[in-house]
């Protein structure tokens, strides 16, 4: 995994935006997987700004979101669909028909999950999947104990997630947080061509350490990303604070390959190689 350690969450948003802009504009990533939560808010603000400046164009981009609560109508202020509309979709030039979302009010959960997976496949799969991470290591809503090969499915939220989401989005009222959600599975996330993980804050440090340096285990579903060949992790110093190999990740950060090539060129010259 490529690990980019930034000073703070503002820098995380800017670095993550650079990746998104490059993949969408230069590498033909026209199918995106998107997260909700406090983590991507800064990135979405950068994407909105970039779109207004004409740096990034969403007119032929399709999106799938990672998850949605069961039981909340779209217009509910805390539904994930409403979050995405207000933070991103309403402010960029994406076509409404190119936004797919899990229907948390479906009357047939299995059919809805299968429909979602089939639609991703029809579009050739997700090219860039952006994910946040829960305190318990979840990606999407894949709580500890979720199969690492799971596909889009119904999940029961862990208590730590209910507490966190109550504090962040429901004025601390846990009784208002739905207990269940629909979520892409871990296997669905692993199928994306590339994954961009973003995180900041001290409360994510244990989960990040487990993801990067722990064993692959369904007790921290983000650790499955160790099996993915193309993952970029953009985190701040606080989220990186428990990493054993922190200094090493800094050494292999962007710019490292250029430095290596320069070194190699000089060594070849010294050795008289053409
Ligand atoms: P957060 O949630 O961005 O609100 O911290 C992250 C997640 O649960 O994936």
PDB file of C-alpha atoms and ligand atoms in Angstrom:
ATOM      1  CA  UNK A   1       0.000   0.000   0.000  1.00  0.00           C
ATOM      2  CA  UNK A   2       1.131   3.548  -0.650  1.00  0.00           C
ATOM      3  CA  UNK A   3       0.848   5.574   2.533  1.00  0.00           C
ATOM      4  CA  UNK A   4       0.773   9.374   2.442  1.00  0.00           C
ATOM      5  CA  UNK A   5       1.061  10.971   5.882  1.00  0.00           C
ATOM      6  CA  UNK A   6      -0.202  14.553   6.006  1.00  0.00           C
ATOM      7  CA  UNK A   7       0.017  17.250   8.645  1.00  0.00           C
ATOM      8  CA  UNK A   8      -3.717  17.534   9.308  1.00  0.00           C
ATOM      9  CA  UNK A   9      -7.166  16.798   7.929  1.00  0.00           C
ATOM     10  CA  UNK A  10      -7.101  19.794   5.602  1.00  0.00           C
ATOM     11  CA  UNK A  11      -4.001  18.448   3.919  1.00  0.00           C
ATOM     12  CA  UNK A  12      -5.579  14.959   3.793  1.00  0.00           C
ATOM     13  CA  UNK A  13      -8.512  16.422   1.827  1.00  0.00           C
ATOM     14  CA  UNK A  14      -6.189  18.208  -0.603  1.00  0.00           C
ATOM     15  CA  UNK A  15      -3.967  15.135  -1.188  1.00  0.00           C
ATOM     16  CA  UNK A  16      -6.988  12.873  -1.654  1.00  0.00           C
ATOM     17  CA  UNK A  17      -8.482  15.365  -4.108  1.00  0.00           C
ATOM     18  CA  UNK A  18      -5.266  15.284  -6.176  1.00  0.00           C
ATOM     19  CA  UNK A  19      -5.636  11.503  -6.490  1.00  0.00           C
ATOM     20  CA  UNK A  20      -9.317  11.708  -7.444  1.00  0.00           C
ATOM     21  CA  UNK A  21      -8.729  14.469 -10.000  1.00  0.00           C
ATOM     22  CA  UNK A  22      -5.824  12.593 -11.580  1.00  0.00           C
ATOM     23  CA  UNK A  23      -7.751   9.320 -11.869  1.00  0.00           C
ATOM     24  CA  UNK A  24     -10.925  10.927 -13.239  1.00  0.00           C
ATOM     25  CA  UNK A  25      -9.246  13.373 -15.621  1.00  0.00           C
ATOM     26  CA  UNK A  26      -6.073  11.523 -16.685  1.00  0.00           C
ATOM     27  CA  UNK A  27      -6.739   7.844 -16.143  1.00  0.00           C
ATOM     28  CA  UNK A  28     -10.314   7.386 -17.326  1.00  0.00           C
ATOM     29  CA  UNK A  29     -11.754   6.446 -13.932  1.00  0.00           C
ATOM     30  CA  UNK A  30     -15.384   7.100 -14.752  1.00  0.00           C
ATOM     31  CA  UNK A  31     -16.987   4.777 -12.210  1.00  0.00           C
ATOM     32  CA  UNK A  32     -16.419   5.866  -8.622  1.00  0.00           C
ATOM     33  CA  UNK A  33     -17.326   4.279  -5.294  1.00  0.00           C
ATOM     34  CA  UNK A  34     -17.983   6.877  -2.597  1.00  0.00           C
ATOM     35  CA  UNK A  35     -18.173   6.948   1.215  1.00  0.00           C
ATOM     36  CA  UNK A  36     -20.164   9.097   3.650  1.00  0.00           C
ATOM     37  CA  UNK A  37     -19.237  10.249   7.143  1.00  0.00           C
ATOM     38  CA  UNK A  38     -17.182  13.137   8.469  1.00  0.00           C
ATOM     39  CA  UNK A  39     -14.029  11.819   6.779  1.00  0.00           C
ATOM     40  CA  UNK A  40     -14.857  12.649   3.140  1.00  0.00           C
ATOM     41  CA  UNK A  41     -16.434  16.071   3.836  1.00  0.00           C
ATOM     42  CA  UNK A  42     -13.184  17.965   3.150  1.00  0.00           C
ATOM     43  CA  UNK A  43     -12.509  15.934   0.011  1.00  0.00           C
ATOM     44  CA  UNK A  44     -16.034  16.597  -1.273  1.00  0.00           C
ATOM     45  CA  UNK A  45     -15.563  20.332  -0.649  1.00  0.00           C
ATOM     46  CA  UNK A  46     -12.369  20.161  -2.746  1.00  0.00           C
ATOM     47  CA  UNK A  47     -14.198  18.245  -5.497  1.00  0.00           C
ATOM     48  CA  UNK A  48     -16.936  20.883  -5.565  1.00  0.00           C
ATOM     49  CA  UNK A  49     -14.361  23.677  -5.745  1.00  0.00           C
ATOM     50  CA  UNK A  50     -12.406  21.859  -8.452  1.00  0.00           C
ATOM     51  CA  UNK A  51     -15.547  21.294 -10.520  1.00  0.00           C
ATOM     52  CA  UNK A  52     -16.520  24.974 -10.272  1.00  0.00           C
ATOM     53  CA  UNK A  53     -13.007  25.908 -11.440  1.00  0.00           C
ATOM     54  CA  UNK A  54     -13.274  23.488 -14.364  1.00  0.00           C
ATOM     55  CA  UNK A  55     -10.421  21.248 -13.099  1.00  0.00           C
ATOM     56  CA  UNK A  56     -12.585  18.150 -12.797  1.00  0.00           C
ATOM     57  CA  UNK A  57     -15.554  17.098 -14.878  1.00  0.00           C
ATOM     58  CA  UNK A  58     -18.231  14.680 -13.664  1.00  0.00           C
ATOM     59  CA  UNK A  59     -20.482  14.797 -16.738  1.00  0.00           C
ATOM     60  CA  UNK A  60     -19.632  11.200 -17.708  1.00  0.00           C
ATOM     61  CA  UNK A  61     -18.899   9.880 -14.214  1.00  0.00           C
ATOM     62  CA  UNK A  62     -21.044   7.211 -12.543  1.00  0.00           C
ATOM     63  CA  UNK A  63     -21.126   6.767  -8.776  1.00  0.00           C
ATOM     64  CA  UNK A  64     -22.078   4.049  -6.331  1.00  0.00           C
ATOM     65  CA  UNK A  65     -22.133   4.739  -2.610  1.00  0.00           C
ATOM     66  CA  UNK A  66     -20.802   2.255  -0.129  1.00  0.00           C
ATOM     67  CA  UNK A  67     -23.827   2.053   2.095  1.00  0.00           C
ATOM     68  CA  UNK A  68     -27.192   3.322   3.294  1.00  0.00           C
ATOM     69  CA  UNK A  69     -29.196   2.947   6.495  1.00  0.00           C
ATOM     70  CA  UNK A  70     -32.190   0.648   6.417  1.00  0.00           C
ATOM     71  CA  UNK A  71     -35.424   2.481   7.081  1.00  0.00           C
ATOM     72  CA  UNK A  72     -34.530   6.093   6.298  1.00  0.00           C
ATOM     73  CA  UNK A  73     -36.273   7.766   3.355  1.00  0.00           C
ATOM     74  CA  UNK A  74     -34.027   9.624   0.904  1.00  0.00           C
ATOM     75  CA  UNK A  75     -35.195  13.018   2.140  1.00  0.00           C
ATOM     76  CA  UNK A  76     -34.417  12.190   5.790  1.00  0.00           C
ATOM     77  CA  UNK A  77     -31.673  14.647   6.831  1.00  0.00           C
ATOM     78  CA  UNK A  78     -29.509  11.798   8.133  1.00  0.00           C
ATOM     79  CA  UNK A  79     -29.914   9.454   5.183  1.00  0.00           C
ATOM     80  CA  UNK A  80     -26.656   8.869   3.376  1.00  0.00           C
ATOM     81  CA  UNK A  81     -28.296   9.824   0.105  1.00  0.00           C
ATOM     82  CA  UNK A  82     -29.246  13.198   1.542  1.00  0.00           C
ATOM     83  CA  UNK A  83     -25.711  13.620   2.897  1.00  0.00           C
ATOM     84  CA  UNK A  84     -24.301  13.004  -0.577  1.00  0.00           C
ATOM     85  CA  UNK A  85     -26.779  15.364  -2.236  1.00  0.00           C
ATOM     86  CA  UNK A  86     -26.003  18.234   0.115  1.00  0.00           C
ATOM     87  CA  UNK A  87     -22.199  17.718   0.296  1.00  0.00           C
ATOM     88  CA  UNK A  88     -21.477  16.757  -3.304  1.00  0.00           C
ATOM     89  CA  UNK A  89     -24.053  15.813  -5.901  1.00  0.00           C
ATOM     90  CA  UNK A  90     -26.072  19.070  -5.789  1.00  0.00           C
ATOM     91  CA  UNK A  91     -22.926  21.094  -6.473  1.00  0.00           C
ATOM     92  CA  UNK A  92     -21.178  19.224  -9.305  1.00  0.00           C
ATOM     93  CA  UNK A  93     -22.050  18.509 -12.925  1.00  0.00           C
ATOM     94  CA  UNK A  94     -23.002  14.864 -12.421  1.00  0.00           C
ATOM     95  CA  UNK A  95     -26.105  13.492 -14.174  1.00  0.00           C
ATOM     96  CA  UNK A  96     -28.767  12.366 -11.693  1.00  0.00           C
ATOM     97  CA  UNK A  97     -29.217   9.198 -13.752  1.00  0.00           C
ATOM     98  CA  UNK A  98     -25.529   8.334 -13.223  1.00  0.00           C
ATOM     99  CA  UNK A  99     -25.899   8.190  -9.431  1.00  0.00           C
ATOM    100  CA  UNK A 100     -26.772   4.765  -8.067  1.00  0.00           C
ATOM    101  CA  UNK A 101     -27.575   4.286  -4.417  1.00  0.00           C
ATOM    102  CA  UNK A 102     -28.756   1.423  -2.241  1.00  0.00           C
ATOM    103  CA  UNK A 103     -32.459   1.798  -1.436  1.00  0.00           C
ATOM    104  CA  UNK A 104     -32.808   1.626   2.347  1.00  0.00           C
ATOM    105  CA  UNK A 105     -36.580   1.325   1.980  1.00  0.00           C
ATOM    106  CA  UNK A 106     -36.512  -1.659  -0.388  1.00  0.00           C
ATOM    107  CA  UNK A 107     -39.076  -4.396   0.239  1.00  0.00           C
ATOM    108  CA  UNK A 108     -36.667  -7.045  -1.053  1.00  0.00           C
ATOM    109  CA  UNK A 109     -33.189  -6.743   0.415  1.00  0.00           C
ATOM    110  CA  UNK A 110     -31.623  -9.616  -1.503  1.00  0.00           C
ATOM    111  CA  UNK A 111     -32.958  -8.335  -4.805  1.00  0.00           C
ATOM    112  CA  UNK A 112     -31.774  -4.780  -4.089  1.00  0.00           C
ATOM    113  CA  UNK A 113     -28.258  -5.994  -3.186  1.00  0.00           C
ATOM    114  CA  UNK A 114     -28.076  -8.179  -6.310  1.00  0.00           C
ATOM    115  CA  UNK A 115     -29.298  -5.283  -8.467  1.00  0.00           C
ATOM    116  CA  UNK A 116     -26.528  -3.045  -7.120  1.00  0.00           C
ATOM    117  CA  UNK A 117     -23.791  -5.586  -7.809  1.00  0.00           C
ATOM    118  CA  UNK A 118     -25.162  -6.290 -11.297  1.00  0.00           C
ATOM    119  CA  UNK A 119     -25.213  -2.591 -12.163  1.00  0.00           C
ATOM    120  CA  UNK A 120     -21.557  -2.189 -11.117  1.00  0.00           C
ATOM    121  CA  UNK A 121     -20.636  -5.128 -13.292  1.00  0.00           C
ATOM    122  CA  UNK A 122     -22.613  -3.771 -16.236  1.00  0.00           C
ATOM    123  CA  UNK A 123     -20.550  -0.553 -16.057  1.00  0.00           C
ATOM    124  CA  UNK A 124     -17.291  -2.537 -16.040  1.00  0.00           C
ATOM    125  CA  UNK A 125     -16.707  -2.350 -12.295  1.00  0.00           C
ATOM    126  CA  UNK A 126     -15.658   0.446  -9.964  1.00  0.00           C
ATOM    127  CA  UNK A 127     -12.411   2.066 -11.080  1.00  0.00           C
ATOM    128  CA  UNK A 128     -11.703   4.107  -7.966  1.00  0.00           C
ATOM    129  CA  UNK A 129     -13.273   3.196  -4.650  1.00  0.00           C
ATOM    130  CA  UNK A 130     -12.868   5.815  -1.929  1.00  0.00           C
ATOM    131  CA  UNK A 131     -13.285   4.549   1.642  1.00  0.00           C
ATOM    132  CA  UNK A 132     -13.121   5.863   5.185  1.00  0.00           C
ATOM    133  CA  UNK A 133     -12.526   3.635   8.192  1.00  0.00           C
ATOM    134  CA  UNK A 134     -14.526   3.107  11.364  1.00  0.00           C
ATOM    135  CA  UNK A 135     -12.985   3.044  14.825  1.00  0.00           C
ATOM    136  CA  UNK A 136     -13.460  -0.740  14.734  1.00  0.00           C
ATOM    137  CA  UNK A 137     -11.743  -0.983  11.345  1.00  0.00           C
ATOM    138  CA  UNK A 138     -14.890  -1.267   9.262  1.00  0.00           C
ATOM    139  CA  UNK A 139     -14.895  -0.295   5.589  1.00  0.00           C
ATOM    140  CA  UNK A 140     -18.341   0.398   4.250  1.00  0.00           C
ATOM    141  CA  UNK A 141     -20.463  -0.828   7.149  1.00  0.00           C
ATOM    142  CA  UNK A 142     -18.574  -4.120   7.278  1.00  0.00           C
ATOM    143  CA  UNK A 143     -18.285  -4.564  11.014  1.00  0.00           C
ATOM    144  CA  UNK A 144     -15.940  -7.047  12.750  1.00  0.00           C
ATOM    145  CA  UNK A 145     -16.995 -10.583  11.927  1.00  0.00           C
ATOM    146  CA  UNK A 146     -18.069  -9.815   8.354  1.00  0.00           C
ATOM    147  CA  UNK A 147     -16.721 -12.241   5.766  1.00  0.00           C
ATOM    148  CA  UNK A 148     -13.821 -10.805   3.815  1.00  0.00           C
ATOM    149  CA  UNK A 149     -15.408 -12.167   0.646  1.00  0.00           C
ATOM    150  CA  UNK A 150     -18.859 -10.680   1.356  1.00  0.00           C
ATOM    151  CA  UNK A 151     -20.834  -9.001  -1.411  1.00  0.00           C
ATOM    152  CA  UNK A 152     -23.428  -6.219  -1.000  1.00  0.00           C
ATOM    153  CA  UNK A 153     -25.544  -7.256   1.972  1.00  0.00           C
ATOM    154  CA  UNK A 154     -27.519  -6.301   5.069  1.00  0.00           C
ATOM    155  CA  UNK A 155     -25.392  -5.579   8.109  1.00  0.00           C
ATOM    156  CA  UNK A 156     -26.239  -5.014  11.787  1.00  0.00           C
ATOM    157  CA  UNK A 157     -24.321  -2.017  13.109  1.00  0.00           C
ATOM    158  CA  UNK A 158     -21.826  -2.464  15.959  1.00  0.00           C
ATOM    159  CA  UNK A 159     -22.350  -0.462  19.144  1.00  0.00           C
ATOM    160  CA  UNK A 160     -19.236   1.682  18.531  1.00  0.00           C
ATOM    161  CA  UNK A 161     -20.632   2.679  15.123  1.00  0.00           C
ATOM    162  CA  UNK A 162     -24.038   3.531  16.591  1.00  0.00           C
ATOM    163  CA  UNK A 163     -22.341   5.691  19.257  1.00  0.00           C
ATOM    164  CA  UNK A 164     -20.051   7.436  16.752  1.00  0.00           C
ATOM    165  CA  UNK A 165     -22.820   8.125  14.257  1.00  0.00           C
ATOM    166  CA  UNK A 166     -25.180   9.323  17.013  1.00  0.00           C
ATOM    167  CA  UNK A 167     -22.557  11.848  18.139  1.00  0.00           C
ATOM    168  CA  UNK A 168     -21.682  12.993  14.658  1.00  0.00           C
ATOM    169  CA  UNK A 169     -25.060  13.096  12.970  1.00  0.00           C
ATOM    170  CA  UNK A 170     -27.950  12.553  15.419  1.00  0.00           C
ATOM    171  CA  UNK A 171     -27.172  15.069  18.201  1.00  0.00           C
ATOM    172  CA  UNK A 172     -25.928  12.248  20.401  1.00  0.00           C
ATOM    173  CA  UNK A 173     -29.299  10.474  20.400  1.00  0.00           C
ATOM    174  CA  UNK A 174     -28.458   6.794  19.871  1.00  0.00           C
ATOM    175  CA  UNK A 175     -32.125   5.820  19.713  1.00  0.00           C
ATOM    176  CA  UNK A 176     -32.395   7.682  16.397  1.00  0.00           C
ATOM    177  CA  UNK A 177     -29.620   5.712  14.664  1.00  0.00           C
ATOM    178  CA  UNK A 178     -30.949   2.791  12.609  1.00  0.00           C
ATOM    179  CA  UNK A 179     -29.547  -0.571  13.815  1.00  0.00           C
ATOM    180  CA  UNK A 180     -29.211  -1.975  10.309  1.00  0.00           C
ATOM    181  CA  UNK A 181     -27.803  -0.895   6.978  1.00  0.00           C
ATOM    182  CA  UNK A 182     -27.151  -2.103   3.465  1.00  0.00           C
ATOM    183  CA  UNK A 183     -23.494  -2.084   2.510  1.00  0.00           C
ATOM    184  CA  UNK A 184     -21.168  -3.148  -0.252  1.00  0.00           C
ATOM    185  CA  UNK A 185     -19.312  -6.210   1.007  1.00  0.00           C
ATOM    186  CA  UNK A 186     -15.587  -6.417   1.631  1.00  0.00           C
ATOM    187  CA  UNK A 187     -15.316  -8.539  -1.526  1.00  0.00           C
ATOM    188  CA  UNK A 188     -17.142  -5.815  -3.463  1.00  0.00           C
ATOM    189  CA  UNK A 189     -14.597  -3.222  -2.285  1.00  0.00           C
ATOM    190  CA  UNK A 190     -11.701  -5.544  -3.153  1.00  0.00           C
ATOM    191  CA  UNK A 191     -13.033  -5.827  -6.717  1.00  0.00           C
ATOM    192  CA  UNK A 192     -12.452  -2.116  -7.394  1.00  0.00           C
ATOM    193  CA  UNK A 193      -9.481  -1.464  -9.664  1.00  0.00           C
ATOM    194  CA  UNK A 194      -8.008   0.981  -7.159  1.00  0.00           C
ATOM    195  CA  UNK A 195      -8.837   1.935  -3.565  1.00  0.00           C
ATOM    196  CA  UNK A 196      -8.228   5.302  -1.904  1.00  0.00           C
ATOM    197  CA  UNK A 197      -8.502   5.172   1.894  1.00  0.00           C
ATOM    198  CA  UNK A 198      -8.702   8.415   3.846  1.00  0.00           C
ATOM    199  CA  UNK A 199      -8.638   8.907   7.622  1.00  0.00           C
ATOM    200  CA  UNK A 200      -7.679  11.457  10.223  1.00  0.00           C
ATOM    201  CA  UNK A 201      -7.749  11.816  13.979  1.00  0.00           C
ATOM    202  CA  UNK A 202      -6.372   9.929  16.939  1.00  0.00           C
ATOM    203  CA  UNK A 203      -9.486   7.781  17.336  1.00  0.00           C
ATOM    204  CA  UNK A 204      -8.626   6.083  14.020  1.00  0.00           C
ATOM    205  CA  UNK A 205      -5.012   5.270  14.972  1.00  0.00           C
ATOM    206  CA  UNK A 206      -5.689   1.715  16.235  1.00  0.00           C
ATOM    207  CA  UNK A 207      -7.824   0.815  13.223  1.00  0.00           C
ATOM    208  CA  UNK A 208      -5.193   2.206  10.831  1.00  0.00           C
ATOM    209  CA  UNK A 209      -2.403   0.339  12.605  1.00  0.00           C
ATOM    210  CA  UNK A 210      -4.413  -2.892  12.326  1.00  0.00           C
ATOM    211  CA  UNK A 211      -5.155  -2.286   8.667  1.00  0.00           C
ATOM    212  CA  UNK A 212      -1.543  -1.606   7.668  1.00  0.00           C
ATOM    213  CA  UNK A 213       0.455  -3.697  10.091  1.00  0.00           C
ATOM    214  CA  UNK A 214      -1.866  -6.232  11.687  1.00  0.00           C
ATOM    215  CA  UNK A 215      -2.812  -9.653  10.405  1.00  0.00           C
ATOM    216  CA  UNK A 216      -5.555 -10.000   7.814  1.00  0.00           C
ATOM    217  CA  UNK A 217      -8.586 -10.635   9.946  1.00  0.00           C
ATOM    218  CA  UNK A 218     -12.313 -10.113   9.725  1.00  0.00           C
ATOM    219  CA  UNK A 219     -12.068  -8.493  13.153  1.00  0.00           C
ATOM    220  CA  UNK A 220     -10.730  -5.453  11.262  1.00  0.00           C
ATOM    221  CA  UNK A 221     -12.286  -5.711   7.825  1.00  0.00           C
ATOM    222  CA  UNK A 222     -10.056  -2.954   6.406  1.00  0.00           C
ATOM    223  CA  UNK A 223      -7.100  -5.347   6.798  1.00  0.00           C
ATOM    224  CA  UNK A 224      -8.437  -7.174   3.722  1.00  0.00           C
ATOM    225  CA  UNK A 225      -7.016  -4.251   1.724  1.00  0.00           C
ATOM    226  CA  UNK A 226      -3.596  -5.874   2.237  1.00  0.00           C
ATOM    227  CA  UNK A 227      -4.726  -8.274  -0.498  1.00  0.00           C
ATOM    228  CA  UNK A 228      -5.471  -5.469  -2.949  1.00  0.00           C
ATOM    229  CA  UNK A 229      -2.694  -4.555  -5.405  1.00  0.00           C
ATOM    230  CA  UNK A 230      -3.456  -0.838  -5.698  1.00  0.00           C
ATOM    231  CA  UNK A 231      -4.315   0.991  -2.481  1.00  0.00           C
ATOM    232  CA  UNK A 232      -3.372   4.552  -1.558  1.00  0.00           C
ATOM    233  CA  UNK A 233      -3.828   5.518   2.097  1.00  0.00           C
ATOM    234  CA  UNK A 234      -3.988   9.235   2.907  1.00  0.00           C
ATOM    235  CA  UNK A 235      -3.954   9.911   6.656  1.00  0.00           C
ATOM    236  CA  UNK A 236      -2.909  12.623   9.076  1.00  0.00           C
ATOM    237  CA  UNK A 237      -0.179  12.432  11.723  1.00  0.00           C
ATOM    238  CA  UNK A 238      -2.707  11.611  14.463  1.00  0.00           C
ATOM    239  CA  UNK A 239      -4.165   8.634  12.580  1.00  0.00           C
ATOM    240  CA  UNK A 240      -0.587   7.507  11.791  1.00  0.00           C
ATOM    241  CA  UNK A 241       0.581   7.863  15.391  1.00  0.00           C
ATOM    242  CA  UNK A 242       0.517   4.137  16.218  1.00  0.00           C
ATOM    243  CA  UNK A 243       2.277   2.889  13.094  1.00  0.00           C
ATOM    244  CA  UNK A 244       5.525   1.035  13.743  1.00  0.00           C
ATOM    245  CA  UNK A 245       6.821   1.649  10.230  1.00  0.00           C
ATOM    246  CA  UNK A 246       5.757   5.278  10.039  1.00  0.00           C
ATOM    247  CA  UNK A 247       9.225   6.582   9.105  1.00  0.00           C
ATOM    248  CA  UNK A 248       9.536   3.952   6.404  1.00  0.00           C
ATOM    249  CA  UNK A 249       6.166   4.899   4.866  1.00  0.00           C
ATOM    250  CA  UNK A 250       7.375   8.494   4.776  1.00  0.00           C
ATOM    251  CA  UNK A 251      10.464   7.376   2.877  1.00  0.00           C
ATOM    252  CA  UNK A 252       8.448   5.550   0.250  1.00  0.00           C
ATOM    253  CA  UNK A 253       5.990   8.421  -0.213  1.00  0.00           C
ATOM    254  CA  UNK A 254       5.446  10.218  -3.571  1.00  0.00           C
ATOM    255  CA  UNK A 255       8.724  11.530  -4.995  1.00  0.00           C
ATOM    256  CA  UNK A 256      10.560   8.416  -3.847  1.00  0.00           C
ATOM    257  CA  UNK A 257      10.537   6.761  -7.244  1.00  0.00           C
ATOM    258  CA  UNK A 258      11.891   9.912  -8.908  1.00  0.00           C
ATOM    259  CA  UNK A 259      14.663  10.053  -6.287  1.00  0.00           C
ATOM    260  CA  UNK A 260      15.519   6.391  -6.980  1.00  0.00           C
ATOM    261  CA  UNK A 261      15.655   6.994 -10.746  1.00  0.00           C
ATOM    262  CA  UNK A 262      17.951   9.999 -10.254  1.00  0.00           C
ATOM    263  CA  UNK A 263      20.208   7.937  -8.005  1.00  0.00           C
ATOM    264  CA  UNK A 264      20.263   5.082 -10.520  1.00  0.00           C
ATOM    265  CA  UNK A 265      21.073   7.439 -13.412  1.00  0.00           C
ATOM    266  CA  UNK A 266      23.992   8.910 -11.447  1.00  0.00           C
ATOM    267  CA  UNK A 267      25.252   5.425 -10.506  1.00  0.00           C
ATOM    268  CA  UNK A 268      25.066   4.280 -14.144  1.00  0.00           C
ATOM    269  CA  UNK A 269      26.979   7.350 -15.277  1.00  0.00           C
ATOM    270  CA  UNK A 270      29.660   6.781 -12.656  1.00  0.00           C
ATOM    271  CA  UNK A 271      29.982   3.165 -13.760  1.00  0.00           C
ATOM    272  CA  UNK A 272      30.356   4.288 -17.377  1.00  0.00           C
ATOM    273  CA  UNK A 273      27.076   2.708 -18.524  1.00  0.00           C
ATOM    274  CA  UNK A 274      25.143   4.375 -21.297  1.00  0.00           C
TER     275      UNK A 274
HETATM  276  P1  LIG B   1     -16.467   8.829   9.825  1.00  0.00           P
HETATM  277  O1  LIG B   1     -16.852   7.337   9.576  1.00  0.00           O
HETATM  278  O2  LIG B   1     -15.979   9.352   8.520  1.00  0.00           O
HETATM  279  O3  LIG B   1     -17.731   9.525  10.233  1.00  0.00           O
HETATM  280  O4  LIG B   1     -15.418   8.841  10.871  1.00  0.00           O
HETATM  281  C1  LIG B   1     -15.968   6.562   8.847  1.00  0.00           C
HETATM  282  C2  LIG B   1     -16.588   5.239   8.565  1.00  0.00           C
HETATM  283  O5  LIG B   1     -17.404   4.795   9.376  1.00  0.00           O
HETATM  284  O6  LIG B   1     -16.266   4.649   7.526  1.00  0.00           O
END
